[in-house]
Amino acid sequence: MVDRPLKQRFVLDTSLFLTPEIRSGDEDLEAACLELLELISEAKLVHNISCYMPPSIQAELTTMLEDRAISDDVLTKLDTWVITKSPAHHEVRIPADLVYEFIDEMSERVDRGLRVSEKAVRKAEESRAETVEEHDHMTEVDKVISDLRDEYRDTLRQGVLDSREDFDLLILAQELDAGVVTEDQGIINWAEDFGLRYLKGRNFPPLLREYLAADDPDRWRDES
C-alpha cells in the first residue's frame, strides 16, 4: 500500500466492458470483463481509485451481460468493486449555453433526417417494381426502407447524447469531479462541453496497470 493513496474517481460507461478494444488476442468477453474487474479491484485496494456507475448504466450493463450468458462471477465482482450511485439531478447545475447547443444540434439533425427520408421516398418510387438480386422475397422498396432505417439512425443518433443513461453518466461525473470512461463518441463530445476529464475505454486498463506498476512493477508490467 502506498503512503499517500490516490483519490482518483472514474465513472464507467457500458461501452467500456463491451468493446473488443479491451480484449487481448482471442480473449472472449467474459475473460476481458474479469481481467478489467481485477484491475479495478486492485486499483481500489492499492491506490484508493474508485469506480462508479449510475443505476441506469448498471442496469443496462447487467442486462447486456446476462443476455450474453456471462457468469454470475462477473456480475458479483461488478457489484462489489464498481459503486452504484444515483446522480444528484436536482443539485448539479448545467450551463444554459449547453442546453441551447443541444437544442440547436437536435434541430439540425432532424432536418438532416428529413432529407434522408425524402431521398429514400424518391428512390422507392423509382424502383418499387424491382426485386433485389439473390432476395426474391425482398423488393427494392423493402431494401430502400431497410437502408433508410440504418441511415436515419446514424444521422440522428451517431455522436450525440441520446439516452438518459448517457446523461446520468455525465451528471454523476460532474457531481463527483470524476473522469468519464467510454468508447461512445457522443458522450466524449459532451464530456468536453461539460469540461469533464475523459478517457477512451480502450485506454483504461493500461492506465490502471501503470498506476499498479508504480507499486509492484514486476507483476503489473509483465502482464501488460
PDB file of C-alpha atoms in Angstrom:
ATOM      1  CA  MET A   1       0.000   0.000   0.000  1.00  0.00           C
ATOM      2  CA  VAL A   2       1.426   3.389  -0.941  1.00  0.00           C
ATOM      3  CA  ASP A   3       1.852   6.030   1.786  1.00  0.00           C
ATOM      4  CA  ARG A   4      -0.344   8.572   0.017  1.00  0.00           C
ATOM      5  CA  PRO A   5      -3.138   6.726  -1.749  1.00  0.00           C
ATOM      6  CA  LEU A   6      -4.562   8.458  -4.798  1.00  0.00           C
ATOM      7  CA  LYS A   7      -8.135   9.643  -4.775  1.00  0.00           C
ATOM      8  CA  GLN A   8      -8.935   9.295  -8.454  1.00  0.00           C
ATOM      9  CA  ARG A   9     -12.567   8.721  -9.378  1.00  0.00           C
ATOM     10  CA  PHE A  10     -13.947   7.384 -12.636  1.00  0.00           C
ATOM     11  CA  VAL A  11     -17.496   6.932 -13.901  1.00  0.00           C
ATOM     12  CA  LEU A  12     -17.713   3.927 -16.218  1.00  0.00           C
ATOM     13  CA  ASP A  13     -19.883   3.513 -19.299  1.00  0.00           C
ATOM     14  CA  THR A  14     -21.372   0.260 -20.594  1.00  0.00           C
ATOM     15  CA  SER A  15     -19.202   0.513 -23.711  1.00  0.00           C
ATOM     16  CA  LEU A  16     -16.027   0.072 -21.636  1.00  0.00           C
ATOM     17  CA  PHE A  17     -16.974  -3.518 -20.799  1.00  0.00           C
ATOM     18  CA  LEU A  18     -18.360  -4.484 -24.208  1.00  0.00           C
ATOM     19  CA  THR A  19     -15.754  -3.043 -26.550  1.00  0.00           C
ATOM     20  CA  PRO A  20     -13.445  -5.571 -28.250  1.00  0.00           C
ATOM     21  CA  GLU A  21     -10.683  -2.972 -27.803  1.00  0.00           C
ATOM     22  CA  ILE A  22     -10.016  -4.137 -24.215  1.00  0.00           C
ATOM     23  CA  ARG A  23      -9.571  -7.787 -25.231  1.00  0.00           C
ATOM     24  CA  SER A  24      -6.194  -9.402 -25.758  1.00  0.00           C
ATOM     25  CA  GLY A  25      -5.771 -11.761 -28.713  1.00  0.00           C
ATOM     26  CA  ASP A  26      -8.624 -14.267 -28.807  1.00  0.00           C
ATOM     27  CA  GLU A  27      -9.839 -13.343 -25.305  1.00  0.00           C
ATOM     28  CA  ASP A  28     -13.628 -13.571 -25.016  1.00  0.00           C
ATOM     29  CA  LEU A  29     -15.984 -11.071 -23.388  1.00  0.00           C
ATOM     30  CA  GLU A  30     -16.155 -12.842 -20.027  1.00  0.00           C
ATOM     31  CA  ALA A  31     -12.382 -13.147 -19.670  1.00  0.00           C
ATOM     32  CA  ALA A  32     -11.920  -9.488 -20.630  1.00  0.00           C
ATOM     33  CA  CYS A  33     -14.522  -8.371 -18.062  1.00  0.00           C
ATOM     34  CA  LEU A  34     -12.908 -10.458 -15.322  1.00  0.00           C
ATOM     35  CA  GLU A  35      -9.479  -9.047 -16.118  1.00  0.00           C
ATOM     36  CA  LEU A  36     -10.839  -5.494 -16.113  1.00  0.00           C
ATOM     37  CA  LEU A  37     -12.610  -6.009 -12.794  1.00  0.00           C
ATOM     38  CA  GLU A  38      -9.428  -7.451 -11.290  1.00  0.00           C
ATOM     39  CA  LEU A  39      -7.594  -4.269 -12.284  1.00  0.00           C
ATOM     40  CA  ILE A  40     -10.399  -2.147 -10.826  1.00  0.00           C
ATOM     41  CA  SER A  41     -10.335  -4.058  -7.527  1.00  0.00           C
ATOM     42  CA  GLU A  42      -6.534  -3.863  -7.219  1.00  0.00           C
ATOM     43  CA  ALA A  43      -6.544  -0.158  -8.052  1.00  0.00           C
ATOM     44  CA  LYS A  44      -9.120   0.402  -5.317  1.00  0.00           C
ATOM     45  CA  LEU A  45      -7.189  -1.570  -2.703  1.00  0.00           C
ATOM     46  CA  VAL A  46      -3.738  -0.242  -3.551  1.00  0.00           C
ATOM     47  CA  HIS A  47      -4.368   3.355  -4.673  1.00  0.00           C
ATOM     48  CA  ASN A  48      -7.918   4.123  -3.487  1.00  0.00           C
ATOM     49  CA  ILE A  49      -9.050   4.637  -7.081  1.00  0.00           C
ATOM     50  CA  SER A  50     -12.839   4.434  -7.057  1.00  0.00           C
ATOM     51  CA  CYS A  51     -15.074   3.489  -9.987  1.00  0.00           C
ATOM     52  CA  TYR A  52     -18.743   4.421 -10.168  1.00  0.00           C
ATOM     53  CA  MET A  53     -21.827   3.819 -12.284  1.00  0.00           C
ATOM     54  CA  PRO A  54     -25.263   5.411 -12.139  1.00  0.00           C
ATOM     55  CA  PRO A  55     -28.062   2.853 -11.575  1.00  0.00           C
ATOM     56  CA  SER A  56     -29.320   3.254 -15.153  1.00  0.00           C
ATOM     57  CA  ILE A  57     -25.921   2.283 -16.589  1.00  0.00           C
ATOM     58  CA  GLN A  58     -25.536  -0.564 -14.094  1.00  0.00           C
ATOM     59  CA  ALA A  59     -28.936  -1.984 -15.076  1.00  0.00           C
ATOM     60  CA  GLU A  60     -28.170  -1.593 -18.793  1.00  0.00           C
ATOM     61  CA  LEU A  61     -24.792  -3.331 -18.466  1.00  0.00           C
ATOM     62  CA  THR A  62     -26.168  -6.138 -16.285  1.00  0.00           C
ATOM     63  CA  THR A  63     -28.924  -6.857 -18.825  1.00  0.00           C
ATOM     64  CA  MET A  64     -26.444  -6.927 -21.702  1.00  0.00           C
ATOM     65  CA  LEU A  65     -24.072  -9.249 -19.868  1.00  0.00           C
ATOM     66  CA  GLU A  66     -26.909 -11.587 -18.877  1.00  0.00           C
ATOM     67  CA  ASP A  67     -28.111 -11.671 -22.489  1.00  0.00           C
ATOM     68  CA  ARG A  68     -24.623 -12.819 -23.458  1.00  0.00           C
ATOM     69  CA  ALA A  69     -24.688 -15.617 -20.837  1.00  0.00           C
ATOM     70  CA  ILE A  70     -21.880 -14.092 -18.782  1.00  0.00           C
ATOM     71  CA  SER A  71     -21.284 -15.926 -15.488  1.00  0.00           C
ATOM     72  CA  ASP A  72     -22.532 -14.740 -12.110  1.00  0.00           C
ATOM     73  CA  ASP A  73     -18.894 -14.320 -11.069  1.00  0.00           C
ATOM     74  CA  VAL A  74     -18.575 -11.300 -13.357  1.00  0.00           C
ATOM     75  CA  LEU A  75     -21.814  -9.759 -12.063  1.00  0.00           C
ATOM     76  CA  THR A  76     -20.776 -10.327  -8.445  1.00  0.00           C
ATOM     77  CA  LYS A  77     -17.410  -8.652  -8.982  1.00  0.00           C
ATOM     78  CA  LEU A  78     -19.127  -5.802 -10.801  1.00  0.00           C
ATOM     79  CA  ASP A  79     -21.465  -5.211  -7.843  1.00  0.00           C
ATOM     80  CA  THR A  80     -18.552  -5.479  -5.405  1.00  0.00           C
ATOM     81  CA  TRP A  81     -15.974  -3.187  -6.996  1.00  0.00           C
ATOM     82  CA  VAL A  82     -17.989  -0.671  -9.036  1.00  0.00           C
ATOM     83  CA  ILE A  83     -20.028   1.642  -6.821  1.00  0.00           C
ATOM     84  CA  THR A  84     -23.597   2.257  -7.931  1.00  0.00           C
ATOM     85  CA  LYS A  85     -24.640   5.829  -7.149  1.00  0.00           C
ATOM     86  CA  SER A  86     -27.563   7.921  -8.339  1.00  0.00           C
ATOM     87  CA  PRO A  87     -26.594  11.325  -9.712  1.00  0.00           C
ATOM     88  CA  ALA A  88     -27.864  14.384  -7.872  1.00  0.00           C
ATOM     89  CA  HIS A  89     -30.202  15.569 -10.600  1.00  0.00           C
ATOM     90  CA  HIS A  90     -31.586  18.446  -8.516  1.00  0.00           C
ATOM     91  CA  GLU A  91     -28.213  19.710  -7.312  1.00  0.00           C
ATOM     92  CA  VAL A  92     -25.931  19.661 -10.365  1.00  0.00           C
ATOM     93  CA  ARG A  93     -26.244  22.801 -12.493  1.00  0.00           C
ATOM     94  CA  ILE A  94     -25.939  22.763 -16.279  1.00  0.00           C
ATOM     95  CA  PRO A  95     -24.998  25.958 -18.149  1.00  0.00           C
ATOM     96  CA  ALA A  96     -27.805  27.308 -20.332  1.00  0.00           C
ATOM     97  CA  ASP A  97     -25.391  27.521 -23.273  1.00  0.00           C
ATOM     98  CA  LEU A  98     -25.090  23.718 -23.266  1.00  0.00           C
ATOM     99  CA  VAL A  99     -28.867  23.312 -23.349  1.00  0.00           C
ATOM    100  CA  TYR A 100     -29.146  25.766 -26.247  1.00  0.00           C
ATOM    101  CA  GLU A 101     -26.360  23.914 -28.080  1.00  0.00           C
ATOM    102  CA  PHE A 102     -28.169  20.606 -27.604  1.00  0.00           C
ATOM    103  CA  ILE A 103     -31.448  22.063 -28.912  1.00  0.00           C
ATOM    104  CA  ASP A 104     -29.716  23.528 -31.968  1.00  0.00           C
ATOM    105  CA  GLU A 105     -27.906  20.287 -32.697  1.00  0.00           C
ATOM    106  CA  MET A 106     -31.051  18.165 -32.452  1.00  0.00           C
ATOM    107  CA  SER A 107     -32.967  20.606 -34.667  1.00  0.00           C
ATOM    108  CA  GLU A 108     -30.251  20.367 -37.305  1.00  0.00           C
ATOM    109  CA  ARG A 109     -30.219  16.573 -37.057  1.00  0.00           C
ATOM    110  CA  VAL A 110     -33.996  16.397 -37.532  1.00  0.00           C
ATOM    111  CA  ASP A 111     -33.640  18.464 -40.707  1.00  0.00           C
ATOM    112  CA  ARG A 112     -30.916  16.126 -41.943  1.00  0.00           C
ATOM    113  CA  GLY A 113     -33.106  13.139 -41.091  1.00  0.00           C
ATOM    114  CA  LEU A 114     -35.940  14.595 -43.164  1.00  0.00           C
ATOM    115  CA  ARG A 115     -33.606  14.954 -46.143  1.00  0.00           C
ATOM    116  CA  VAL A 116     -32.567  11.307 -45.744  1.00  0.00           C
ATOM    117  CA  SER A 117     -36.267  10.328 -45.728  1.00  0.00           C
ATOM    118  CA  GLU A 118     -37.071  12.407 -48.796  1.00  0.00           C
ATOM    119  CA  LYS A 119     -34.215  10.812 -50.731  1.00  0.00           C
ATOM    120  CA  ALA A 120     -35.442   7.344 -49.751  1.00  0.00           C
ATOM    121  CA  VAL A 121     -39.017   8.099 -50.855  1.00  0.00           C
ATOM    122  CA  ARG A 122     -37.835   9.247 -54.284  1.00  0.00           C
ATOM    123  CA  LYS A 123     -35.652   6.177 -54.668  1.00  0.00           C
ATOM    124  CA  ALA A 124     -38.514   3.876 -53.644  1.00  0.00           C
ATOM    125  CA  GLU A 125     -40.838   5.490 -56.161  1.00  0.00           C
ATOM    126  CA  GLU A 126     -38.327   4.945 -58.956  1.00  0.00           C
ATOM    127  CA  SER A 127     -37.701   1.267 -58.187  1.00  0.00           C
ATOM    128  CA  ARG A 128     -40.792  -0.094 -56.435  1.00  0.00           C
ATOM    129  CA  ALA A 129     -41.492  -2.770 -59.058  1.00  0.00           C
ATOM    130  CA  GLU A 130     -37.999  -4.267 -58.999  1.00  0.00           C
ATOM    131  CA  THR A 131     -36.723  -7.125 -56.832  1.00  0.00           C
ATOM    132  CA  VAL A 132     -33.338  -7.387 -55.197  1.00  0.00           C
ATOM    133  CA  GLU A 133     -30.914  -9.898 -56.684  1.00  0.00           C
ATOM    134  CA  GLU A 134     -30.476 -13.038 -54.524  1.00  0.00           C
ATOM    135  CA  HIS A 135     -33.517 -11.978 -52.449  1.00  0.00           C
ATOM    136  CA  ASP A 136     -36.683 -12.854 -54.359  1.00  0.00           C
ATOM    137  CA  HIS A 137     -38.838 -12.072 -51.325  1.00  0.00           C
ATOM    138  CA  MET A 138     -37.381  -8.555 -50.924  1.00  0.00           C
ATOM    139  CA  THR A 139     -38.455  -5.795 -53.284  1.00  0.00           C
ATOM    140  CA  GLU A 140     -36.368  -2.720 -53.959  1.00  0.00           C
ATOM    141  CA  VAL A 141     -38.791  -0.769 -51.781  1.00  0.00           C
ATOM    142  CA  ASP A 142     -38.078  -3.157 -48.888  1.00  0.00           C
ATOM    143  CA  LYS A 143     -34.371  -2.588 -49.362  1.00  0.00           C
ATOM    144  CA  VAL A 144     -34.818   1.181 -49.510  1.00  0.00           C
ATOM    145  CA  ILE A 145     -36.745   1.054 -46.229  1.00  0.00           C
ATOM    146  CA  SER A 146     -34.038  -1.072 -44.612  1.00  0.00           C
ATOM    147  CA  ASP A 147     -31.309   1.300 -45.779  1.00  0.00           C
ATOM    148  CA  LEU A 148     -33.400   4.253 -44.632  1.00  0.00           C
ATOM    149  CA  ARG A 149     -33.622   2.878 -41.094  1.00  0.00           C
ATOM    150  CA  ASP A 150     -29.844   2.495 -40.866  1.00  0.00           C
ATOM    151  CA  GLU A 151     -29.008   5.869 -42.394  1.00  0.00           C
ATOM    152  CA  TYR A 152     -31.715   7.691 -40.435  1.00  0.00           C
ATOM    153  CA  ARG A 153     -30.481   6.153 -37.171  1.00  0.00           C
ATOM    154  CA  ASP A 154     -26.890   7.175 -37.912  1.00  0.00           C
ATOM    155  CA  THR A 155     -27.906  10.683 -38.938  1.00  0.00           C
ATOM    156  CA  LEU A 156     -29.952  11.384 -35.814  1.00  0.00           C
ATOM    157  CA  ARG A 157     -28.062   9.453 -33.150  1.00  0.00           C
ATOM    158  CA  GLN A 158     -24.400   8.998 -34.029  1.00  0.00           C
ATOM    159  CA  GLY A 159     -22.132  11.249 -31.972  1.00  0.00           C
ATOM    160  CA  VAL A 160     -24.946  12.781 -29.909  1.00  0.00           C
ATOM    161  CA  LEU A 161     -26.221  12.397 -26.363  1.00  0.00           C
ATOM    162  CA  ASP A 162     -29.296  10.239 -26.987  1.00  0.00           C
ATOM    163  CA  SER A 163     -30.327   8.476 -23.779  1.00  0.00           C
ATOM    164  CA  ARG A 164     -30.995   9.056 -20.091  1.00  0.00           C
ATOM    165  CA  GLU A 165     -28.173   6.624 -19.323  1.00  0.00           C
ATOM    166  CA  ASP A 166     -25.676   8.852 -21.127  1.00  0.00           C
ATOM    167  CA  PHE A 167     -26.979  11.927 -19.322  1.00  0.00           C
ATOM    168  CA  ASP A 168     -26.805  10.197 -15.918  1.00  0.00           C
ATOM    169  CA  LEU A 169     -23.183   9.283 -16.637  1.00  0.00           C
ATOM    170  CA  LEU A 170     -22.215  12.912 -17.276  1.00  0.00           C
ATOM    171  CA  ILE A 171     -24.172  14.322 -14.342  1.00  0.00           C
ATOM    172  CA  LEU A 172     -22.610  11.820 -11.930  1.00  0.00           C
ATOM    173  CA  ALA A 173     -19.117  12.556 -13.265  1.00  0.00           C
ATOM    174  CA  GLN A 174     -19.686  16.285 -12.808  1.00  0.00           C
ATOM    175  CA  GLU A 175     -21.029  15.752  -9.290  1.00  0.00           C
ATOM    176  CA  LEU A 176     -18.019  13.629  -8.259  1.00  0.00           C
ATOM    177  CA  ASP A 177     -15.424  15.592 -10.247  1.00  0.00           C
ATOM    178  CA  ALA A 178     -14.611  12.250 -11.849  1.00  0.00           C
ATOM    179  CA  GLY A 179     -13.224  11.168 -15.190  1.00  0.00           C
ATOM    180  CA  VAL A 180     -15.579   9.635 -17.746  1.00  0.00           C
ATOM    181  CA  VAL A 181     -14.527   6.291 -19.264  1.00  0.00           C
ATOM    182  CA  THR A 182     -16.336   5.447 -22.501  1.00  0.00           C
ATOM    183  CA  GLU A 183     -15.999   4.367 -26.129  1.00  0.00           C
ATOM    184  CA  ASP A 184     -19.091   6.395 -27.107  1.00  0.00           C
ATOM    185  CA  GLN A 185     -18.144   9.446 -29.182  1.00  0.00           C
ATOM    186  CA  GLY A 186     -21.383  11.224 -28.306  1.00  0.00           C
ATOM    187  CA  ILE A 187     -20.541  11.022 -24.596  1.00  0.00           C
ATOM    188  CA  ILE A 188     -16.977  12.171 -25.291  1.00  0.00           C
ATOM    189  CA  ASN A 189     -18.249  15.209 -27.202  1.00  0.00           C
ATOM    190  CA  TRP A 190     -20.463  16.225 -24.314  1.00  0.00           C
ATOM    191  CA  ALA A 191     -17.809  15.464 -21.701  1.00  0.00           C
ATOM    192  CA  GLU A 192     -15.683  18.084 -23.472  1.00  0.00           C
ATOM    193  CA  ASP A 193     -18.558  20.573 -23.366  1.00  0.00           C
ATOM    194  CA  PHE A 194     -19.125  19.847 -19.663  1.00  0.00           C
ATOM    195  CA  GLY A 195     -15.409  20.404 -19.002  1.00  0.00           C
ATOM    196  CA  LEU A 196     -15.012  16.835 -17.728  1.00  0.00           C
ATOM    197  CA  ARG A 197     -11.948  14.648 -17.851  1.00  0.00           C
ATOM    198  CA  TYR A 198     -12.480  11.633 -20.082  1.00  0.00           C
ATOM    199  CA  LEU A 199     -10.667   8.556 -21.267  1.00  0.00           C
ATOM    200  CA  LYS A 200     -11.328   6.129 -24.089  1.00  0.00           C
ATOM    201  CA  GLY A 201     -12.369   2.756 -22.713  1.00  0.00           C
ATOM    202  CA  ARG A 202      -9.511   1.008 -24.530  1.00  0.00           C
ATOM    203  CA  ASN A 203      -7.002   3.155 -22.617  1.00  0.00           C
ATOM    204  CA  PHE A 204      -8.451   2.495 -19.161  1.00  0.00           C
ATOM    205  CA  PRO A 205      -6.865  -0.936 -18.462  1.00  0.00           C
ATOM    206  CA  PRO A 206      -3.370   0.303 -19.441  1.00  0.00           C
ATOM    207  CA  LEU A 207      -3.875   3.350 -17.195  1.00  0.00           C
ATOM    208  CA  LEU A 208      -4.760   1.171 -14.196  1.00  0.00           C
ATOM    209  CA  ARG A 209      -1.779  -1.092 -14.898  1.00  0.00           C
ATOM    210  CA  GLU A 210       0.540   1.916 -14.879  1.00  0.00           C
ATOM    211  CA  TYR A 211      -0.798   3.011 -11.505  1.00  0.00           C
ATOM    212  CA  LEU A 212      -0.382  -0.515 -10.144  1.00  0.00           C
ATOM    213  CA  ALA A 213       3.070  -0.921 -11.675  1.00  0.00           C
ATOM    214  CA  ALA A 214       4.237   2.056  -9.640  1.00  0.00           C
ATOM    215  CA  ASP A 215       3.688  -0.111  -6.552  1.00  0.00           C
ATOM    216  CA  ASP A 216       4.526  -3.563  -7.995  1.00  0.00           C
ATOM    217  CA  PRO A 217       6.345  -3.254 -11.354  1.00  0.00           C
ATOM    218  CA  ASP A 218       7.365  -6.908 -11.570  1.00  0.00           C
ATOM    219  CA  ARG A 219       3.776  -8.115 -11.527  1.00  0.00           C
ATOM    220  CA  TRP A 220       1.895  -5.499 -13.497  1.00  0.00           C
ATOM    221  CA  ARG A 221       4.390  -4.521 -16.176  1.00  0.00           C
ATOM    222  CA  ASP A 222       4.968  -8.169 -17.018  1.00  0.00           C
ATOM    223  CA  GLU A 223       1.208  -8.656 -17.567  1.00  0.00           C
ATOM    224  CA  SER A 224       0.919  -5.764 -19.990  1.00  0.00           C
TER     225      SER A 224
END
